[in-house]
Short mmCIF file of C-alpha atoms (C1' of nucleotides) in Angstrom, two decimals:
data_model
loop_
_atom_site.label_atom_id
_atom_site.label_comp_id
_atom_site.label_asym_id
_atom_site.label_seq_id
_atom_site.Cartn_x
_atom_site.Cartn_y
_atom_site.Cartn_z
CA MET A 6 0.09 0.50 -0.08
CA ILE A 7 1.16 3.20 -0.72
CA GLU A 8 2.27 5.37 1.53
CA ARG A 9 2.74 9.16 2.09
CA PRO A 10 4.23 11.82 4.87
CA LEU A 11 1.65 13.12 7.10
CA LEU A 12 1.88 16.20 9.12
CA VAL A 13 -0.63 17.78 11.66
CA ASN A 14 -0.75 21.45 12.01
CA VAL A 15 -1.92 23.79 14.54
CA VAL A 16 -3.74 27.43 14.49
CA LEU A 17 -3.47 28.56 17.86
CA PHE A 18 -5.65 31.62 19.11
CA ARG A 19 -5.42 33.13 22.26
CA LEU A 20 -7.66 36.60 23.47
CA ALA A 21 -4.58 38.76 24.97
CA ASP A 22 -3.76 42.54 25.34
CA GLU A 23 -6.82 43.35 23.55
CA THR A 24 -6.19 41.28 20.20
CA LEU A 25 -6.93 37.95 18.92
CA GLN A 26 -3.26 36.45 18.63
CA VAL A 27 -1.79 33.46 16.90
CA LEU A 28 0.92 31.52 17.63
CA LEU A 29 3.81 31.35 14.92
CA ALA A 30 6.67 29.40 14.48
CA SER A 31 9.82 30.40 12.91
CA PRO A 32 11.87 26.88 12.95
CA VAL A 33 14.40 28.21 10.18
CA GLN A 34 13.97 31.87 8.84
CA ALA A 35 10.43 32.56 7.38
CA TRP A 36 7.08 31.97 9.74
CA GLU A 37 4.70 29.34 9.58
CA LEU A 38 2.18 27.58 11.49
CA PRO A 39 3.30 25.20 14.32
CA GLY A 40 2.66 21.57 13.60
CA SER A 41 4.27 17.98 13.92
CA GLU A 42 4.76 14.52 12.00
CA LEU A 43 1.93 12.24 12.49
CA GLY A 44 3.64 9.09 14.50
CA SER A 45 3.02 5.61 12.88
CA GLN A 46 0.60 4.60 15.30
CA GLU A 47 -0.50 7.69 16.20
CA GLY A 48 -3.91 9.32 16.04
CA LEU A 49 -4.57 12.39 14.57
CA GLU A 50 -6.12 14.49 17.37
CA HIS A 51 -3.08 12.92 19.53
CA ALA A 52 -0.77 14.47 17.41
CA ALA A 53 -2.37 17.61 17.48
CA GLU A 54 -2.12 17.94 21.25
CA ARG A 55 1.32 16.54 20.84
CA ALA A 56 2.62 19.93 19.26
CA ILE A 57 0.33 21.95 21.43
CA ALA A 58 1.64 20.19 24.90
CA ALA A 59 5.50 21.11 23.00
CA LEU A 60 4.82 24.51 23.44
CA LEU A 61 2.72 25.50 25.60
CA ASP A 62 2.34 24.76 29.65
CA ARG A 63 -1.32 24.56 29.80
CA PRO A 64 -3.71 22.40 27.56
CA LYS A 65 -5.84 23.64 25.08
CA THR A 66 -9.33 24.59 26.06
CA TYR A 67 -11.18 23.49 22.45
CA LEU A 68 -9.75 21.68 19.63
CA GLU A 69 -11.33 21.32 16.33
CA GLN A 70 -10.16 19.71 12.79
CA LEU A 71 -10.20 22.44 10.20
CA PHE A 72 -9.30 20.76 6.98
CA THR A 73 -6.55 18.52 5.14
CA TYR A 74 -4.57 19.66 2.73
CA GLY A 75 -2.48 17.98 0.03
CA ALA A 76 -2.17 19.37 -3.66
CA GLU A 77 -0.73 17.29 -6.41
CA ASN A 78 3.25 17.12 -5.82
CA GLN A 79 2.89 18.56 -2.21
CA ALA A 80 5.03 16.05 -0.57
CA PRO A 81 3.16 16.07 2.63
CA VAL A 82 -0.26 15.63 3.46
CA CYS A 83 -1.41 18.20 6.34
CA VAL A 84 -3.90 17.95 8.38
CA VAL A 85 -5.03 21.46 10.06
CA TYR A 86 -6.53 21.55 13.74
CA PHE A 87 -7.41 24.87 15.40
CA ALA A 88 -7.40 25.31 18.86
CA ILE A 89 -8.24 28.26 21.77
CA ILE A 90 -5.78 28.68 24.58
CA PRO A 91 -6.04 30.08 27.56
CA ALA A 92 -4.57 33.54 27.65
CA GLU A 93 -2.46 32.43 31.23
CA ALA A 94 -0.77 29.67 28.88
CA GLY A 95 2.90 30.27 29.07
CA LEU A 96 5.45 29.48 26.30
CA VAL A 97 7.80 26.60 26.61
CA PRO A 98 11.26 28.44 26.80
CA GLY A 99 13.47 27.78 23.80
CA LYS A 100 11.06 27.32 21.42
CA PRO A 101 11.26 29.73 18.05
CA VAL A 102 7.55 30.81 18.36
CA ARG A 103 5.74 33.97 19.44
CA TRP A 104 2.09 35.59 19.62
CA THR A 105 1.00 37.39 17.13
CA PRO A 106 -2.00 39.81 16.78
CA VAL A 107 -4.30 37.89 13.83
CA TRP A 108 -4.42 41.58 11.95
CA GLN A 109 -0.54 41.80 12.09
CA ALA A 110 0.36 38.31 10.90
CA PRO A 111 3.91 37.96 8.58
CA SER A 112 3.76 36.32 5.43
CA LEU A 113 3.77 33.02 5.98
CA ALA A 114 5.23 29.92 4.07
CA HIS A 115 3.60 27.27 2.18
CA GLU A 116 -0.05 27.19 2.03
CA HIS A 117 0.13 29.02 5.76
CA ALA A 118 -1.52 32.36 5.39
CA GLU A 119 -4.49 31.03 3.17
CA ILE A 120 -4.96 28.57 6.48
CA LEU A 121 -5.13 31.21 9.06
CA ALA A 122 -7.57 33.12 7.28
CA TYR A 123 -9.95 30.19 6.47
CA ALA A 124 -9.19 29.39 10.53
CA LEU A 125 -10.16 32.96 11.39
CA ARG A 126 -13.22 32.66 9.04
CA ARG A 127 -14.04 29.51 11.05
CA LEU A 128 -13.51 31.11 14.72
CA ARG A 129 -15.75 33.72 13.68
CA TYR A 130 -18.41 31.57 12.48
CA LYS A 131 -18.22 29.71 15.61
CA LEU A 132 -18.41 32.39 17.48
CA GLU A 133 -21.69 33.87 16.20
CA TYR A 134 -23.81 30.34 15.86
CA THR A 135 -22.02 28.37 19.20
CA ALA A 136 -20.27 28.91 22.18
CA VAL A 137 -16.64 29.14 21.49
CA GLY A 138 -16.69 32.34 22.72
CA PHE A 139 -16.76 31.22 26.42
CA GLN A 140 -13.47 29.41 25.99
CA LEU A 141 -11.69 32.68 25.43
CA LEU A 142 -12.59 33.96 28.85
CA PRO A 143 -11.96 32.88 32.41
CA ALA A 144 -15.07 30.94 33.90
CA GLU A 145 -16.71 33.83 35.12
CA PHE A 146 -16.83 36.97 33.53
CA THR A 147 -18.88 40.43 33.16
CA LEU A 148 -20.70 41.11 30.40
CA SER A 149 -18.83 43.90 29.35
CA GLU A 150 -15.78 42.05 29.02
CA LEU A 151 -17.72 39.04 27.30
CA GLN A 152 -19.05 41.67 24.54
CA HIS A 153 -16.12 43.02 24.15
CA THR A 154 -14.66 39.64 23.24
CA TYR A 155 -17.14 39.54 20.45
CA GLU A 156 -15.97 43.10 19.26
CA ILE A 157 -12.69 42.11 19.08
CA ILE A 158 -12.92 38.80 17.09
CA LEU A 159 -15.48 40.16 14.67
CA ASP A 160 -13.83 43.47 14.11
CA GLU A 161 -17.03 45.57 14.99
CA LYS A 162 -18.55 47.25 17.60
CA LEU A 163 -22.18 45.96 19.28
CA ASP A 164 -25.07 47.28 20.80
CA LYS A 165 -24.81 46.95 24.38
CA ARG A 166 -28.95 46.66 25.27
CA ASN A 167 -28.98 43.98 22.14
CA PHE A 168 -25.97 42.14 23.45
CA ARG A 169 -27.21 41.68 26.73
CA ARG A 170 -30.75 41.10 25.60
CA ARG A 171 -29.92 38.45 23.38
CA MET A 172 -27.00 36.48 25.17
CA LEU A 173 -29.30 36.08 28.08
CA GLN A 174 -32.60 35.30 26.40
CA SER A 175 -30.54 32.61 24.87
CA GLY A 176 -30.05 30.99 28.48
CA ILE A 177 -26.54 30.02 27.31
CA ILE A 178 -24.95 31.83 30.58
CA GLU A 179 -26.34 31.98 34.08
CA VAL A 180 -25.56 34.75 36.76
CA THR A 181 -23.43 33.80 39.89
CA SER A 182 -23.97 35.98 43.00
CA HIS A 183 -20.39 37.26 42.51
CA LEU A 184 -19.69 40.83 41.37
CA ARG A 185 -16.46 42.22 39.95
CA THR A 186 -15.36 45.58 41.26
CA GLY A 187 -12.79 47.95 39.64
CA GLU A 188 -13.55 51.57 38.87
CA GLY A 189 -17.00 52.59 38.43
CA ARG A 190 -20.10 50.70 39.85
CA PRO A 191 -19.51 47.10 40.27
CA ALA A 192 -20.48 44.30 37.61
CA ARG A 193 -22.06 41.14 37.98
CA LEU A 194 -20.18 37.93 37.08
CA TYR A 195 -21.84 35.54 34.91
CA ARG A 196 -20.58 31.74 34.12
CA TYR A 197 -21.25 29.65 31.02
CA ARG A 198 -23.83 26.93 31.39
CA PRO A 199 -22.13 24.13 29.38
CA ASP A 200 -25.35 22.19 29.83
CA ALA A 201 -27.41 24.74 28.14
CA VAL A 202 -27.19 22.93 24.35
CA ALA A 203 -25.70 25.51 22.03
CA GLU A 204 -27.82 24.42 19.56
CA VAL A 205 -27.72 27.03 15.95
CA LYS A 206 -30.95 27.69 15.21
CA ALA A 207 -30.26 29.89 12.84
CA ARG A 208 -32.70 31.08 10.10
CA ARG A 209 -32.96 28.95 6.65
CA LEU A 210 -31.64 30.76 3.50
CA PHE A 211 -33.77 28.18 1.97
CA PRO A 212 -36.80 26.87 2.87
CA MET B 21 10.27 11.37 7.87
CA ILE B 22 7.06 8.75 9.00
CA GLU B 23 4.79 7.51 6.48
CA ARG B 24 1.24 6.56 6.47
CA PRO B 25 -1.08 4.95 4.18
CA LEU B 26 -3.96 7.08 3.04
CA LEU B 27 -6.95 6.34 1.83
CA VAL B 28 -9.76 8.93 0.03
CA ASN B 29 -13.18 7.58 0.75
CA VAL B 30 -16.24 9.31 -1.12
CA VAL B 31 -19.99 9.85 -0.40
CA LEU B 32 -21.64 9.83 -3.39
CA PHE B 33 -25.30 11.05 -3.07
CA ARG B 34 -28.17 10.89 -5.88
CA LEU B 35 -31.93 11.74 -5.85
CA ALA B 36 -33.76 9.35 -7.89
CA ASP B 37 -37.10 7.37 -7.64
CA GLU B 38 -37.93 9.92 -4.87
CA THR B 39 -35.61 9.00 -2.67
CA LEU B 40 -32.14 10.28 -1.46
CA GLN B 41 -29.56 7.27 -2.56
CA VAL B 42 -25.89 6.85 -1.41
CA LEU B 43 -23.64 4.50 -3.61
CA LEU B 44 -22.36 1.67 -1.34
CA ALA B 45 -19.56 -0.95 -2.28
CA SER B 46 -18.72 -4.30 -1.66
CA PRO B 47 -15.77 -5.37 -2.71
CA VAL B 48 -15.31 -8.12 -0.63
CA GLN B 49 -18.87 -9.16 1.82
CA ALA B 50 -19.53 -6.33 3.82
CA TRP B 51 -20.89 -3.05 2.61
CA GLU B 52 -18.57 0.11 2.50
CA LEU B 53 -18.25 3.62 1.30
CA PRO B 54 -16.29 3.34 -1.83
CA GLY B 55 -12.96 4.91 -1.92
CA SER B 56 -9.39 4.79 -3.48
CA GLU B 57 -5.79 4.84 -2.35
CA LEU B 58 -3.59 7.80 -2.45
CA GLY B 59 -1.17 7.92 -5.12
CA SER B 60 2.28 9.33 -4.24
CA GLN B 61 2.46 12.24 -5.85
CA GLU B 62 -1.38 12.60 -6.34
CA GLY B 63 -3.54 15.44 -4.94
CA LEU B 64 -6.66 14.58 -2.12
CA GLU B 65 -9.32 15.96 -4.53
CA HIS B 66 -7.89 14.34 -7.67
CA ALA B 67 -7.79 10.87 -6.13
CA ALA B 68 -11.39 11.43 -5.12
CA GLU B 69 -12.42 12.39 -8.41
CA ARG B 70 -10.63 9.06 -9.83
CA ALA B 71 -12.49 6.93 -7.09
CA ILE B 72 -16.09 8.28 -8.85
CA ALA B 73 -14.63 8.02 -12.25
CA ALA B 74 -13.95 4.52 -11.55
CA LEU B 75 -17.38 3.74 -10.82
CA LEU B 76 -19.63 6.26 -12.48
CA ASP B 77 -19.93 6.95 -16.44
CA ARG B 78 -20.54 10.76 -15.34
CA PRO B 79 -18.43 13.51 -13.01
CA LYS B 80 -19.67 14.77 -10.20
CA THR B 81 -21.44 17.81 -9.86
CA TYR B 82 -20.17 18.96 -6.53
CA LEU B 83 -17.43 17.96 -4.37
CA GLU B 84 -16.42 18.59 -0.75
CA GLN B 85 -13.98 17.76 1.69
CA LEU B 86 -16.05 16.54 4.55
CA PHE B 87 -13.34 15.20 7.47
CA THR B 88 -10.09 13.04 8.16
CA TYR B 89 -10.70 10.37 10.15
CA GLY B 90 -7.52 8.82 11.54
CA ALA B 91 -7.67 7.02 15.17
CA GLU B 92 -4.75 5.55 16.96
CA ASN B 93 -3.90 2.36 15.63
CA GLN B 94 -6.00 2.30 12.82
CA ALA B 95 -3.67 1.60 9.86
CA PRO B 96 -4.62 4.00 7.27
CA VAL B 97 -5.70 7.82 7.65
CA CYS B 98 -8.80 8.40 5.66
CA VAL B 99 -9.78 11.50 4.19
CA VAL B 100 -13.71 11.75 3.09
CA TYR B 101 -15.41 13.57 0.45
CA PHE B 102 -18.85 14.02 -0.42
CA ALA B 103 -19.88 14.74 -3.89
CA ILE B 104 -23.36 14.89 -5.77
CA ILE B 105 -24.21 13.22 -8.94
CA PRO B 106 -26.65 13.57 -11.49
CA ALA B 107 -29.32 11.20 -11.59
CA GLU B 108 -28.60 10.29 -15.12
CA ALA B 109 -25.03 9.08 -14.24
CA GLY B 110 -24.61 5.06 -15.14
CA LEU B 111 -23.03 2.89 -13.23
CA VAL B 112 -19.17 1.06 -14.62
CA PRO B 113 -20.08 -2.15 -15.54
CA GLY B 114 -18.80 -5.29 -13.08
CA LYS B 115 -17.94 -3.19 -10.02
CA PRO B 116 -19.50 -4.59 -6.94
CA VAL B 117 -21.55 -1.08 -6.32
CA ARG B 118 -25.41 -0.67 -5.40
CA TRP B 119 -27.22 2.96 -5.21
CA THR B 120 -29.25 2.52 -1.48
CA PRO B 121 -31.90 4.96 -0.01
CA VAL B 122 -29.68 6.44 2.76
CA TRP B 123 -32.79 5.49 5.04
CA GLN B 124 -32.20 1.70 4.72
CA ALA B 125 -28.70 1.46 4.44
CA PRO B 126 -27.13 -1.56 5.41
CA SER B 127 -24.94 -1.71 8.22
CA LEU B 128 -21.14 -0.83 7.09
CA ALA B 129 -17.78 -1.71 7.71
CA HIS B 130 -15.22 0.80 10.08
CA GLU B 131 -16.78 3.77 10.79
CA HIS B 132 -18.45 4.10 7.49
CA ALA B 133 -22.01 4.28 9.10
CA GLU B 134 -20.83 7.54 11.05
CA ILE B 135 -19.27 8.81 8.14
CA LEU B 136 -22.30 8.42 6.16
CA ALA B 137 -24.63 10.09 9.02
CA TYR B 138 -22.22 12.57 9.02
CA ALA B 139 -22.60 13.37 5.30
CA LEU B 140 -26.11 13.35 5.40
CA ARG B 141 -25.97 16.10 8.50
CA ARG B 142 -23.78 18.36 6.27
CA LEU B 143 -25.72 17.77 2.97
CA ARG B 144 -29.07 18.87 4.98
CA TYR B 145 -27.01 21.85 6.31
CA LYS B 146 -25.60 22.77 3.09
CA LEU B 147 -29.12 22.30 1.50
CA GLU B 148 -30.53 24.85 3.97
CA TYR B 149 -28.12 27.65 3.85
CA THR B 150 -26.28 27.38 0.36
CA ALA B 151 -27.29 26.19 -2.83
CA VAL B 152 -26.25 22.66 -3.14
CA GLY B 153 -29.58 21.78 -3.80
CA PHE B 154 -29.67 22.68 -7.86
CA GLN B 155 -26.67 20.37 -8.45
CA LEU B 156 -29.38 17.53 -7.71
CA LEU B 157 -31.67 18.71 -10.30
CA PRO B 158 -31.51 18.97 -13.92
CA ALA B 159 -30.32 22.54 -15.31
CA GLU B 160 -34.25 23.57 -15.59
CA PHE B 161 -36.89 22.44 -13.11
CA THR B 162 -40.48 23.56 -11.65
CA LEU B 163 -40.71 24.93 -8.61
CA SER B 164 -42.78 21.72 -7.37
CA GLU B 165 -39.74 19.90 -8.32
CA LEU B 166 -37.50 21.79 -6.33
CA GLN B 167 -39.89 21.91 -3.38
CA HIS B 168 -40.00 18.05 -3.94
CA THR B 169 -36.16 17.75 -3.68
CA TYR B 170 -36.08 19.67 -0.16
CA GLU B 171 -38.91 17.94 1.36
CA ILE B 172 -37.23 14.31 0.47
CA ILE B 173 -34.03 15.46 1.84
CA LEU B 174 -35.17 17.27 4.94
CA ASP B 175 -37.58 14.43 5.41
CA GLU B 176 -40.05 17.00 6.39
CA LYS B 177 -43.38 18.53 4.64
CA LEU B 178 -43.08 22.37 3.18
CA ASP B 179 -45.92 25.00 2.60
CA LYS B 180 -45.96 25.57 -0.97
CA ARG B 181 -46.57 29.56 -0.72
CA ASN B 182 -44.00 30.31 1.62
CA PHE B 183 -41.44 27.91 -0.32
CA ARG B 184 -41.99 29.79 -3.13
CA ARG B 185 -41.99 33.08 -1.81
CA ARG B 186 -38.65 32.68 -0.32
CA MET B 187 -36.97 30.62 -2.76
CA LEU B 188 -37.85 33.75 -5.42
CA GLN B 189 -37.06 36.16 -2.87
CA SER B 190 -33.60 34.88 -2.59
CA GLY B 191 -33.01 35.77 -6.01
CA ILE B 192 -30.81 32.38 -6.57
CA ILE B 193 -33.09 31.04 -9.34
CA GLU B 194 -34.94 32.83 -12.75
CA VAL B 195 -37.57 31.97 -14.48
CA THR B 196 -37.21 30.95 -18.27
CA SER B 197 -39.99 31.29 -20.71
CA HIS B 198 -39.90 27.18 -21.06
CA LEU B 199 -42.85 24.95 -19.35
CA ARG B 200 -43.04 21.98 -18.34
CA THR B 201 -46.25 20.20 -19.77
CA GLY B 202 -47.94 16.84 -18.03
CA GLU B 203 -50.97 15.97 -16.14
CA GLY B 204 -52.70 19.09 -15.00
CA ARG B 205 -51.84 22.82 -15.56
CA PRO B 206 -47.92 23.47 -17.17
CA ALA B 207 -45.35 24.44 -14.97
CA ARG B 208 -43.15 27.18 -15.36
CA LEU B 209 -39.42 26.20 -15.75
CA TYR B 210 -36.82 27.88 -13.46
CA ARG B 211 -32.82 27.79 -13.90
CA TYR B 212 -30.62 28.06 -11.14
CA ARG B 213 -28.47 31.47 -11.32
CA PRO B 214 -25.29 30.61 -10.35
CA ASP B 215 -23.91 34.32 -10.55
CA ALA B 216 -26.47 35.06 -7.62
CA VAL B 217 -24.19 35.11 -4.51
CA ALA B 218 -25.33 32.17 -2.15
CA GLU B 219 -24.13 34.01 0.84
CA VAL B 220 -25.39 32.42 3.89
CA LYS B 221 -26.61 35.33 5.85
CA ALA B 222 -28.25 33.65 8.59
CA ARG B 223 -29.42 35.11 11.96
CA ARG B 224 -26.64 34.89 14.90
CA LEU B 225 -27.38 33.09 18.30
CA PHE B 226 -25.09 35.39 19.63
CA PRO B 227 -24.87 38.61 18.58
"C1'" DG C 27 -66.81 18.71 -15.84
"C1'" DA C 28 -63.60 15.63 -13.19
"C1'" DA C 29 -58.93 15.01 -11.85
"C1'" DA C 30 -54.66 16.84 -11.58
"C1'" DT C 31 -51.25 20.38 -10.84
"C1'" DA C 32 -49.85 25.10 -10.68
"C1'" DG C 33 -50.31 29.63 -8.91
"C1'" DT C 34 -51.14 33.37 -5.47
"C1'" DG C 35 -52.16 36.90 -0.65
"C1'" DT C 36 -52.91 37.91 3.55
"C1'" DC C 37 -52.71 38.20 8.52
"C1'" DT C 38 -50.31 37.48 13.12
"C1'" DG C 39 -46.49 36.96 16.05
"C1'" DT C 40 -41.89 37.03 16.81
"C1'" DT C 41 -37.56 39.68 16.72
"C1'" DA C 42 -33.50 41.93 15.21
"C1'" DG C 43 -31.94 46.62 15.22
"C1'" DA C 44 -32.05 51.34 16.92
"C1'" DC C 45 -31.71 54.10 20.21
"C1'" DA C 46 -30.73 57.27 25.84
"C1'" DA C 47 -31.61 57.65 30.37
"C1'" DT C 48 -30.43 55.89 35.38
"C1'" DA C 49 -27.95 53.33 38.93
"C1'" DT C 50 -23.96 52.60 41.63
"C1'" DT C 51 -19.50 53.04 43.03
"C1'" DT C 52 -14.84 54.90 43.32
"C1'" DC C 53 -11.81 59.25 44.89
"C1'" DG D 28 -19.80 65.53 42.91
"C1'" DA D 29 -17.24 64.18 38.92
"C1'" DA D 30 -15.64 60.24 36.66
"C1'" DA D 31 -16.53 55.73 35.34
"C1'" DT D 32 -18.90 51.56 34.23
"C1'" DA D 33 -23.40 48.96 34.44
"C1'" DT D 34 -27.79 48.44 33.98
"C1'" DT D 35 -32.35 49.09 32.05
"C1'" DG D 36 -36.99 49.24 28.19
"C1'" DT D 37 -39.68 50.74 23.81
"C1'" DC D 38 -40.33 51.34 19.33
"C1'" DT D 39 -40.52 50.09 14.49
"C1'" DA D 40 -39.74 47.22 10.56
"C1'" DA D 41 -38.94 43.11 8.78
"C1'" DC D 42 -39.63 38.18 8.49
"C1'" DA D 43 -41.40 33.33 9.51
"C1'" DG D 44 -45.31 30.80 9.73
"C1'" DA D 45 -49.95 29.42 9.30
"C1'" DC D 46 -53.74 29.36 6.26
"C1'" DA D 47 -57.44 28.61 1.50
"C1'" DC D 48 -58.81 29.75 -2.82
"C1'" DT D 49 -58.36 30.00 -7.90
"C1'" DA D 50 -56.35 29.11 -12.72
"C1'" DT D 51 -55.00 25.94 -16.09
"C1'" DT D 52 -54.46 21.93 -18.66
"C1'" DT D 53 -55.60 17.12 -19.80
"C1'" DC D 54 -58.89 13.36 -20.68
#
DNA sequence: GAAATAGTGTCTGTTAGACAATATTTC
DNA sequence: GAAATATTGTCTAACAGACACTATTTC
């Protein structure tokens, strides 16, 4: 049976410093997405997690397969995953990697620019129609923080009243008894309800 | 560099005899999804098309990558595509394959039952939010035929007036000057407008 | 004229989107 | 009390969903 080299690449996102960031690697010279070879008996997801564990000191909070690239004459077939990383995760020392705001990514090797653009599109879709947004935040958060997250990723300003109304009506979050105090009036903290089915009930374009 | 065997499987759908059908193969004994090995220099999509051409005398009208399966200890990694096949396509003689209504598929080898279920779900999603539906019909069709297609795949009955209103409002189809005559009043024929962007503008669950 | 299929319009309830004032805290 | 942030409600336009009758053809 014919065999082919197989690579697993990961697009790692995090939210930090008021921006959406992606982890880029520069093992030789050009920048590219981190990845690792698939072991001869290894599962795909396992390889993705191994690639992440090699770079970061915290596990990912969300992992999803994106797409598999394998053009003609292109030696390795690449299975691409994307993952969301807690902002608190630290880099393993000595690795040639860097968190970069996605809007300022340098040009990338291979097809990686295209892959990053696709991953970003998918993240936005997910954000709008499912509950991935919560993966980017700590366990408890204020509605303002949540809205801020959405605004950063969607790169658009949202109306505060409408945001709150829909977010609460969806039943996907619940109030806690805690408050976050700071400047100005303290804010109620909310918590994601993993039990609430985040079913995407969108309007059909075609009936 | 480590190498792995790579398989490309295809889930082929067509609409015939008032049902949605899938092409199943039985090369040895159990039923499974057709597929083929990926050549050493071959692109993934090319392998999928080669697998289709080996079984059918017409090209597919739609091809999309579904997912890549590669569990631990599972020898070949499988990249799965799904495709839509014109009802007029004929089988290449001598191949152990059979069109089967999806609702009556026998139990399948490997993970293929799961894969088929996923492909079907994806087809339904696509149908509701994009314009794949037209791939299942001839170039010109009546609104009744179109509605019928939707009802078969979604497995639910739709309201005629609402269906027509939305389908026409979407601007994705246009009238031709032709009529289809048969029993009862002749029906206007419509045509899909590939130029009309089938953008999925659905309601956001989260603002 | 009976049978078969195509084609059409209205009403209602829900929801998205626009919009501004008040409440609670710190300094 | 000034500054900062949190919280709350209303109105309108658009749309989904329910619903029944008329029109045109063949036999």
